[in-house]
Amino acid sequence: MKRSGFIPLMIPDIQQQDIDAVVEVLKTGLLVQGQKVEELEKNIAGYLGVKHAVAASSGTATLHIALLASGIGTGDEVIVPAFSFMATANVIELTGARPVFVDIDIKTLNIDVSKIEEAITRKTRAIMPVHEFGMACNITEICEIASKYNLIVIEDAACALGAKENGKYAGSFGEIASFSFHPRKAITSGEGGMLVTNNDKLAEKFRILRNHGISFSNEKTEFVEAGFNYRMTDFQAAFVNSQFQRFEQILGYRNMLADIYFEQLKNVPAIQLPFLPDKKNHTWQSYHILVPANRDQIIKKLKAENIVTNLGAQCMPFQEYFQKKYRLDCQKLFPNAMKAYNQGLVLPLYNQLDAEDLKRVSEKLIKILGNENL
C-alpha cells in the first residue's frame, strides 16, 4: 500500500479468480443453496477431518442453529467467556436460555478454564468456549470438564479456521463447532458461516433448521421443525471456496505480518503483546494488544494519521442489554474481561499490507504512547 496513504483496519483478500468464480455462478442463474455450497461443505469437512460441514448465512446463524439442534432452550444455562463479540451471548438469549459468564485469562484472552467448574449448576447444558482472535482456547481441558458433567461443547471458532491445539484443528474437539466467513476473517463470503460435527443426527437437524424446517424423504417435502431461512447462496459459496484454494498461503502471510509486529513492538513496556502458548498456532484474525487506559485517545490519534484501529471485543455482561437484565458487577466478577474490553486495541493485519506498512503503524503507535499529553 502507499506508505503515506490510508490504512484501514481490514481489506478482504479478493483476487480476480474469486470474482470470476462468483460471475460464473451468476451467469447460470442458479443462485440459492446448491452445488457450490455442497462443494464448500466437503472442502471444509475434509480440511478439519470431520464428518459433516453445513453452511449457513452467517456465523451467528450457525451458533443459533447449534444451540437449537442441541435442545437448549428456556430454563437452561450455557457457559461462555465474558469477553467476546456480542453474538456469542445473544444467540443464547434468543433460545430462551441464559448465558453464564466466566472471566478470561488476561494473557490468552480466552476463557479461564480454572473458573469453569464453579460456574456449573444443575441447569447447565453446554459450554460454548471461544477461540478468541484466532488462537485455540484450552479446548482439551474444556472437553474433559464437559465430559465429567455430561455437558455439550459447542466451539465458537468464528475466528479460528486453521487454528490448532496439539496438532488438532480447533472445531474438531467438541460435539459442534461454528465458523464465520465475515469479511474480517481470513477467507470470506461477505456474510456466511459453517457448522461442523461428527454426529449424523445433529448434522441432519442443522440442515433442517437452516432451510425452513424442511425434511426431504421419499421424494416428499415435510415441514418438521419451525426453521429459518439461514441458507448460504451458491455465489457466496463459490466466492469463499475460491479463496480457500490459497487458504494456507493466506494464513502464512498473516503469520509473517504478526512476526513483524512482534519485532517492532517487543521493547515497548506500555504494550502487552499477544501471547502464544506452546503447542498452539494462531490464525491472526486480529492482532490484539493491550495498551494503557487511554485506548480511545490512541484510536483517535492513529485515525488522524490515516490508520484505522479498533477495540477487539466486548465484555458482554457489561453491555446495556445484559446489565439491565442481570445487573452483574463486572469489575468484581470479570476484571480481566473488563481490562481487555477497556484496553484492547486491534491493529491492521491483512494480506494487502507489507512490512513497511506495519512499520509505519508501529512507529506512529510508539510515538503516540510516548506523548505525555496523551
Coordinates of C-alpha atoms in Angstrom, one line a residue:
M1 CA 0.0 0.0 0.0
K2 CA 1.1 3.6 -0.4
R3 CA 3.1 4.4 2.7
S4 CA 1.5 7.8 3.3
G5 CA -1.9 6.6 2.4
F6 CA -4.9 5.4 4.3
I7 CA -4.6 2.1 6.2
P8 CA -8.0 0.6 7.0
L9 CA -8.5 -2.0 9.7
M10 CA -9.2 -4.7 7.2
I11 CA -9.4 -5.4 3.5
P12 CA -10.5 -8.8 2.3
D13 CA -8.1 -10.7 0.1
I14 CA -10.2 -10.6 -3.1
Q15 CA -8.4 -11.7 -6.3
Q16 CA -9.6 -12.0 -9.9
Q17 CA -10.1 -15.7 -9.6
D18 CA -12.6 -15.1 -6.8
I19 CA -14.6 -12.6 -8.8
D20 CA -14.6 -15.0 -11.8
A21 CA -16.0 -17.7 -9.5
V22 CA -18.9 -15.5 -8.5
V23 CA -19.6 -14.4 -12.0
E24 CA -19.6 -18.0 -13.2
V25 CA -22.4 -18.8 -10.8
L26 CA -24.3 -15.6 -11.6
K27 CA -24.4 -16.5 -15.3
T28 CA -26.1 -19.8 -14.5
G29 CA -29.0 -18.1 -12.7
L30 CA -28.8 -20.8 -10.1
L31 CA -28.2 -18.6 -7.1
V32 CA -29.6 -20.3 -4.0
Q33 CA -28.0 -23.1 -2.0
G34 CA -26.8 -25.8 -4.4
Q35 CA -23.8 -27.4 -5.9
K36 CA -21.2 -24.8 -4.8
V37 CA -22.5 -24.9 -1.2
E38 CA -22.1 -28.7 -1.2
E39 CA -18.5 -28.3 -2.6
L40 CA -17.6 -25.8 0.1
E41 CA -19.0 -28.1 2.8
K42 CA -17.0 -31.1 1.5
N43 CA -13.8 -29.0 1.4
I44 CA -14.2 -27.6 5.0
A45 CA -15.1 -31.1 6.4
G46 CA -12.1 -32.6 4.7
Y47 CA -9.8 -29.9 5.9
L48 CA -10.8 -30.2 9.5
G49 CA -11.1 -34.0 9.4
V50 CA -14.8 -34.1 10.5
K51 CA -17.7 -36.0 9.1
H52 CA -20.2 -33.2 8.4
A53 CA -20.0 -29.5 7.5
V54 CA -23.2 -27.5 7.0
A55 CA -23.1 -24.0 5.6
A56 CA -25.4 -21.2 6.7
S57 CA -25.9 -17.5 6.2
S58 CA -23.7 -16.2 9.0
G59 CA -21.6 -17.3 11.9
T60 CA -24.4 -16.0 14.2
A61 CA -26.9 -18.2 12.4
T62 CA -24.7 -21.2 12.8
L63 CA -24.4 -20.7 16.6
H64 CA -28.2 -20.2 16.8
I65 CA -28.8 -23.5 14.9
A66 CA -26.2 -25.3 17.1
L67 CA -28.0 -24.4 20.3
L68 CA -31.4 -25.2 19.0
A69 CA -30.3 -28.5 17.5
S70 CA -28.8 -29.4 20.9
G71 CA -32.2 -28.9 22.5
I72 CA -31.1 -25.9 24.5
G73 CA -34.0 -23.5 25.5
T74 CA -35.9 -21.8 28.3
G75 CA -34.5 -22.6 31.8
D76 CA -31.1 -23.9 30.5
E77 CA -27.7 -22.3 31.1
V78 CA -24.7 -22.1 28.7
I79 CA -21.3 -21.2 30.0
V80 CA -19.4 -18.6 27.8
P81 CA -16.4 -16.4 28.3
A82 CA -17.2 -12.9 29.4
F83 CA -15.1 -11.4 26.7
S84 CA -16.2 -12.0 23.1
F85 CA -18.2 -10.4 20.3
M86 CA -21.8 -10.0 21.4
A87 CA -23.2 -12.7 19.0
T88 CA -21.8 -15.3 21.4
A89 CA -24.2 -14.4 24.1
N90 CA -27.0 -13.0 22.0
V91 CA -27.8 -16.4 20.4
I92 CA -28.1 -18.0 23.9
E93 CA -30.7 -15.3 24.8
L94 CA -32.6 -16.0 21.6
T95 CA -33.1 -19.6 22.6
G96 CA -34.6 -18.6 25.9
A97 CA -31.6 -19.9 27.8
R98 CA -29.2 -17.9 30.0
P99 CA -25.6 -17.2 29.3
V100 CA -23.4 -17.8 32.3
F101 CA -20.3 -15.6 32.0
V102 CA -16.8 -16.7 33.1
D103 CA -13.8 -14.4 33.2
I104 CA -10.9 -14.8 30.8
D105 CA -7.2 -15.4 31.2
I106 CA -5.7 -12.0 30.5
K107 CA -2.7 -13.4 28.7
T108 CA -4.5 -15.6 26.2
L109 CA -7.8 -13.6 26.2
N110 CA -9.6 -17.0 26.1
I111 CA -11.9 -18.4 28.8
D112 CA -10.2 -19.1 32.2
V113 CA -10.6 -22.9 32.4
S114 CA -9.9 -22.9 36.1
K115 CA -13.1 -20.9 36.7
I116 CA -15.5 -23.1 34.6
E117 CA -16.4 -25.7 37.2
E118 CA -17.5 -23.2 39.8
A119 CA -20.0 -21.8 37.2
I120 CA -21.7 -25.2 36.5
T121 CA -25.1 -25.6 38.1
R122 CA -27.9 -28.2 37.7
K123 CA -29.3 -26.0 34.9
T124 CA -26.0 -26.0 32.8
R125 CA -26.5 -27.8 29.5
A126 CA -23.4 -26.7 27.5
I127 CA -20.1 -24.9 27.4
M128 CA -19.5 -22.6 24.5
P129 CA -15.9 -21.6 24.5
V130 CA -14.5 -19.0 22.1
H131 CA -11.2 -19.4 20.2
E132 CA -10.7 -15.6 20.5
F133 CA -9.0 -13.7 17.7
G134 CA -7.8 -16.9 16.1
M135 CA -6.0 -18.8 18.8
A136 CA -7.4 -22.1 20.2
C137 CA -8.5 -21.9 23.8
N138 CA -7.6 -24.8 26.2
I139 CA -10.2 -26.9 24.4
T140 CA -8.9 -30.3 25.5
E141 CA -9.3 -29.4 29.2
I142 CA -12.7 -27.9 28.5
C143 CA -13.9 -31.1 26.8
E144 CA -12.7 -33.1 29.8
I145 CA -14.7 -30.9 32.2
A146 CA -17.7 -31.2 29.9
S147 CA -17.4 -35.0 29.9
K148 CA -17.2 -35.0 33.7
Y149 CA -20.5 -33.1 34.0
N150 CA -22.2 -34.6 30.8
L151 CA -22.3 -31.2 29.0
I152 CA -22.3 -30.4 25.3
V153 CA -19.3 -28.5 23.9
I154 CA -20.1 -26.0 21.2
E155 CA -16.9 -24.4 19.9
D156 CA -17.3 -20.8 18.8
A157 CA -14.5 -20.9 16.3
A158 CA -15.6 -17.9 14.3
C159 CA -12.1 -16.5 14.0
A160 CA -10.2 -19.8 14.2
L161 CA -10.4 -21.7 10.9
G162 CA -6.9 -23.2 10.8
A163 CA -6.0 -22.8 14.5
K164 CA -4.7 -25.9 16.3
E165 CA -4.1 -27.3 19.7
N166 CA -1.5 -30.1 19.9
G167 CA -1.8 -30.5 16.1
K168 CA -5.6 -30.9 16.1
Y169 CA -7.8 -28.3 14.5
A170 CA -10.0 -26.0 16.5
G171 CA -13.5 -27.0 15.7
S172 CA -12.8 -30.7 15.7
F173 CA -12.9 -31.2 19.5
G174 CA -16.5 -30.6 20.7
E175 CA -19.8 -32.1 19.6
I176 CA -20.3 -29.0 17.4
A177 CA -18.3 -26.1 16.1
S178 CA -19.2 -22.9 14.4
F179 CA -17.1 -20.9 11.9
S180 CA -17.6 -17.4 10.3
F181 CA -16.8 -16.1 6.8
H182 CA -17.4 -12.4 7.8
P183 CA -15.1 -10.0 5.8
R184 CA -12.7 -9.7 8.8
K185 CA -11.9 -13.4 8.6
A186 CA -9.0 -14.8 6.6
I187 CA -11.4 -16.0 3.9
T188 CA -14.9 -14.5 3.4
S189 CA -18.2 -15.0 1.7
G190 CA -19.3 -11.5 2.7
E191 CA -21.6 -13.0 5.3
G192 CA -21.7 -16.7 6.0
G193 CA -20.9 -19.4 8.4
M194 CA -20.2 -23.1 8.7
L195 CA -21.3 -25.7 11.3
V196 CA -19.3 -28.9 11.7
T197 CA -19.9 -32.1 13.6
N198 CA -19.3 -35.8 13.6
N199 CA -22.8 -36.6 14.7
D200 CA -25.2 -37.7 11.9
K201 CA -28.4 -36.7 13.7
L202 CA -27.1 -33.3 14.6
A203 CA -26.0 -32.7 11.0
E204 CA -29.4 -33.6 9.7
K205 CA -31.0 -31.3 12.3
F206 CA -28.7 -28.4 11.1
R207 CA -29.8 -28.9 7.5
I208 CA -33.5 -28.9 8.5
L209 CA -33.3 -25.8 10.7
R210 CA -31.4 -23.7 8.2
N211 CA -34.0 -24.4 5.5
H212 CA -37.4 -23.5 6.9
G213 CA -37.7 -26.8 8.9
I214 CA -37.9 -28.9 5.7
S215 CA -37.1 -32.6 5.7
F216 CA -36.9 -34.4 2.4
S217 CA -37.8 -38.1 2.5
N218 CA -39.4 -40.5 -0.1
E219 CA -39.4 -37.6 -2.6
K220 CA -41.7 -35.7 -0.3
T221 CA -41.2 -32.3 1.4
E222 CA -42.3 -32.2 5.0
F223 CA -42.1 -29.2 7.4
V224 CA -40.9 -31.0 10.5
E225 CA -39.5 -28.0 12.5
A226 CA -40.1 -24.3 12.9
G227 CA -37.0 -23.5 10.9
F228 CA -35.3 -20.4 9.4
N229 CA -34.0 -19.2 6.1
Y230 CA -30.4 -19.5 7.2
R231 CA -29.2 -20.7 3.8
M232 CA -25.9 -19.7 2.1
T233 CA -26.2 -18.7 -1.6
D234 CA -24.3 -20.6 -4.2
F235 CA -22.4 -17.5 -5.3
Q236 CA -21.2 -16.8 -1.7
A237 CA -20.0 -20.4 -1.5
A238 CA -18.2 -20.1 -4.9
F239 CA -16.6 -16.9 -3.6
V240 CA -15.2 -18.3 -0.4
N241 CA -14.3 -21.6 -2.0
S242 CA -12.1 -19.8 -4.5
Q243 CA -10.2 -18.2 -1.6
F244 CA -10.0 -21.5 0.3
Q245 CA -7.7 -22.8 -2.5
R246 CA -5.0 -20.5 -1.2
F247 CA -6.0 -20.6 2.4
E248 CA -2.7 -21.9 3.8
Q249 CA -0.9 -19.2 1.8
I250 CA -3.1 -16.5 3.3
L251 CA -2.5 -17.8 6.9
G252 CA 1.2 -18.0 6.2
Y253 CA 1.4 -14.4 5.2
R254 CA -0.7 -13.2 8.2
N255 CA 1.8 -15.0 10.5
M256 CA 4.6 -13.3 8.8
L257 CA 2.9 -9.9 9.4
A258 CA 2.3 -10.8 13.0
D259 CA 6.1 -11.6 13.4
I260 CA 6.8 -8.1 12.1
Y261 CA 4.5 -6.5 14.7
F262 CA 6.2 -8.6 17.4
E263 CA 9.6 -7.4 16.3
Q264 CA 8.6 -3.7 16.1
L265 CA 6.7 -3.6 19.4
K266 CA 8.7 -6.0 21.6
N267 CA 10.5 -3.3 23.5
V268 CA 7.5 -1.1 24.3
P269 CA 6.7 -1.6 28.0
A270 CA 3.3 0.1 27.7
I271 CA 2.1 -2.6 25.4
Q272 CA 1.0 -6.2 26.3
L273 CA 1.6 -8.2 23.1
P274 CA -0.4 -11.3 22.1
F275 CA 0.6 -14.5 24.0
L276 CA 1.1 -17.7 22.0
P277 CA 1.4 -20.8 24.3
D278 CA 3.4 -23.9 23.3
K279 CA 1.5 -26.5 21.1
K280 CA -0.8 -23.8 19.7
N281 CA -0.7 -21.8 16.5
H282 CA -2.6 -18.6 15.5
T283 CA -4.7 -17.5 12.5
W284 CA -4.3 -13.8 13.4
Q285 CA -7.9 -12.9 12.6
S286 CA -6.9 -9.9 14.8
Y287 CA -3.5 -8.7 16.1
H288 CA -4.9 -7.7 19.5
I289 CA -2.7 -5.8 22.1
L290 CA -3.4 -4.2 25.4
V291 CA -2.5 -0.5 25.8
P292 CA -2.9 1.9 28.7
A293 CA -6.3 3.0 29.8
N294 CA -6.3 5.9 27.3
R295 CA -7.0 3.5 24.5
D296 CA -9.8 5.5 22.9
Q297 CA -7.5 8.5 22.6
I298 CA -4.9 6.3 20.9
I299 CA -7.6 5.2 18.4
K300 CA -8.4 8.8 17.6
K301 CA -4.8 9.8 17.2
L302 CA -4.0 6.9 14.9
K303 CA -7.1 7.8 12.8
A304 CA -5.7 11.3 12.4
E305 CA -2.6 9.6 10.9
N306 CA -4.8 7.7 8.4
I307 CA -4.5 4.5 10.4
V308 CA -7.7 2.7 11.5
T309 CA -7.6 0.6 14.7
N310 CA -10.4 -0.5 16.9
L311 CA -11.3 -2.2 20.2
G312 CA -11.2 -6.0 19.9
A313 CA -14.3 -7.4 21.6
Q314 CA -16.8 -6.6 24.4
C315 CA -17.1 -7.5 28.0
M316 CA -20.5 -8.9 27.1
P317 CA -22.2 -8.8 30.6
F318 CA -21.2 -5.1 30.8
Q319 CA -23.3 -4.1 27.8
E320 CA -26.6 -2.4 28.3
Y321 CA -28.9 -5.3 27.5
F322 CA -27.2 -7.7 29.8
Q323 CA -26.7 -5.1 32.6
K324 CA -30.4 -4.3 32.6
K325 CA -31.3 -8.0 32.7
Y326 CA -28.7 -9.5 35.0
R327 CA -27.1 -6.5 36.8
L328 CA -23.7 -8.2 37.3
D329 CA -20.8 -6.4 39.0
C330 CA -18.4 -6.8 36.1
Q331 CA -15.4 -5.1 37.7
K332 CA -15.7 -7.6 40.6
L333 CA -16.7 -10.8 38.7
F334 CA -14.8 -10.3 35.4
P335 CA -11.8 -8.0 36.0
N336 CA -9.8 -9.5 33.1
A337 CA -12.7 -9.2 30.6
M338 CA -13.1 -5.6 31.6
K339 CA -9.4 -4.9 31.2
A340 CA -9.4 -6.5 27.8
Y341 CA -12.5 -4.5 26.8
N342 CA -11.2 -1.2 28.0
Q343 CA -7.6 -1.5 27.0
G344 CA -7.7 -3.8 24.0
L345 CA -6.6 -2.5 20.6
V346 CA -6.6 -4.3 17.2
L347 CA -4.0 -3.2 14.7
P348 CA -4.4 -3.6 10.9
L349 CA -3.3 -7.0 9.7
Y350 CA -4.3 -8.4 6.3
N351 CA -2.7 -9.7 3.1
Q352 CA -2.6 -6.3 1.3
L353 CA -0.2 -4.9 3.8
D354 CA 3.6 -5.3 3.8
A355 CA 6.5 -4.8 6.2
E356 CA 6.7 -1.1 5.5
D357 CA 3.0 -0.6 6.3
L358 CA 3.4 -2.4 9.6
K359 CA 6.5 -0.4 10.5
R360 CA 4.5 2.8 9.8
V361 CA 1.7 1.6 12.1
S362 CA 4.1 0.6 14.8
E363 CA 6.2 3.8 14.7
K364 CA 3.0 6.0 14.9
L365 CA 1.7 3.9 17.8
I366 CA 5.0 4.2 19.7
K367 CA 5.2 7.9 19.1
I368 CA 1.6 8.4 20.4
L369 CA 2.4 6.2 23.5
G370 CA 5.4 8.3 24.2
N371 CA 3.4 11.6 24.2
E372 CA 3.0 12.7 27.8
N373 CA -0.2 14.6 26.9
L374 CA -2.0 11.5 25.7

